[in-house]
C-alpha positions as a printed NumPy array, in Angstrom:
array([[ -0.125,  -0.009,  -0.012],
       [  1.214,   3.442,  -0.798],
       [  0.547,   6.816,   0.637],
       [ -1.331,   9.396,  -1.446],
       [ -1.137,  13.09 ,  -0.452],
       [ -3.608,  15.806,  -1.403],
       [ -1.344,  18.651,  -2.347],
       [ -4.216,  21.159,  -2.456],
       [ -5.466,  20.581,   1.112],
       [ -4.772,  23.795,   3.196],
       [ -3.587,  24.011,   6.631],
       [ -4.646,  26.265,   9.439],
       [ -2.284,  29.007,   8.206],
       [ -3.928,  28.811,   4.669],
       [ -0.937,  27.13 ,   3.054],
       [ -0.988,  23.989,   0.839],
       [  1.804,  21.902,  -0.424],
       [  1.082,  22.977,  -3.975],
       [  1.578,  26.578,  -2.908],
       [  5.021,  26.106,  -1.363],
       [  6.564,  23.511,  -3.74 ],
       [  9.268,  24.836,  -5.992],
       [  8.127,  25.303,  -9.554],
       [ 10.984,  24.946, -11.896],
       [ 11.268,  26.488, -15.253],
       [  9.001,  25.375, -18.207],
       [ 11.066,  23.137, -20.256],
       [  8.325,  22.247, -22.832],
       [  7.604,  24.568, -25.764],
       [  4.268,  26.379, -25.735],
       [  1.753,  23.921, -27.078],
       [ -0.426,  26.646, -28.789],
       [  2.637,  27.898, -30.646],
       [  3.421,  24.373, -31.821],
       [ -0.211,  24.11 , -33.077],
       [  0.068,  27.435, -34.937],
       [  3.249,  26.437, -36.702],
       [  1.965,  23.091, -38.042],
       [  0.426,  24.539, -41.218],
       [  3.591,  26.566, -41.886],
       [  5.802,  23.405, -41.965],
       [  3.297,  20.998, -43.131],
       [  4.776,  18.162, -41.094],
       [  3.854,  16.97 , -37.658],
       [  5.706,  14.322, -35.749],
       [  4.349,  12.452, -32.684],
       [  6.618,  10.421, -30.371],
       [  5.611,   8.01 , -27.542],
       [  6.27 ,   8.805, -23.975],
       [  5.631,   5.301, -22.719],
       [  9.175,   4.863, -21.546],
       [  9.166,   8.073, -19.604],
       [  6.989,   6.558, -16.988],
       [  9.908,   4.178, -16.192],
       [ 12.2  ,   7.157, -15.622],
       [ 10.148,   8.399, -12.682],
       [ 11.661,   7.684,  -9.37 ],
       [  9.168,   5.17 ,  -7.863],
       [  9.978,   2.768,  -5.147],
       [ 10.004,  -0.705,  -6.657],
       [  7.424,  -1.95 ,  -4.046],
       [  4.84 ,   0.52 ,  -5.329],
       [  5.394,   0.325,  -8.963],
       [  2.746,  -2.274,  -9.407],
       [  0.117,   0.036,  -7.855],
       [  0.684,   2.616, -10.554],
       [ -0.396,   1.875, -14.113],
       [ -0.629,   3.882, -17.224],
       [ -2.936,   2.653, -19.988],
       [ -1.732,   3.306, -23.595],
       [ -4.118,   2.904, -26.493],
       [ -3.004,   0.473, -29.071],
       [ -4.936,   2.111, -31.991],
       [ -5.953,   5.721, -32.127],
       [ -7.835,   5.333, -35.306]])
């Protein structure tokens, strides 16, 4: 069994975990900008992020409790 924390739950001092966590820089490009540039270049490439899940630092004992479901066919 793993613990799940509600990061939006506020304390008596009106703080929540989500408010005090460090927010790093945005490392992804602006999605709207990408959508706008698609007609300009005429090519759009998608890639799988399935292996990214395995890069997350999860304790081996709780990995079986977390599953992502990937569609086999999007059409």
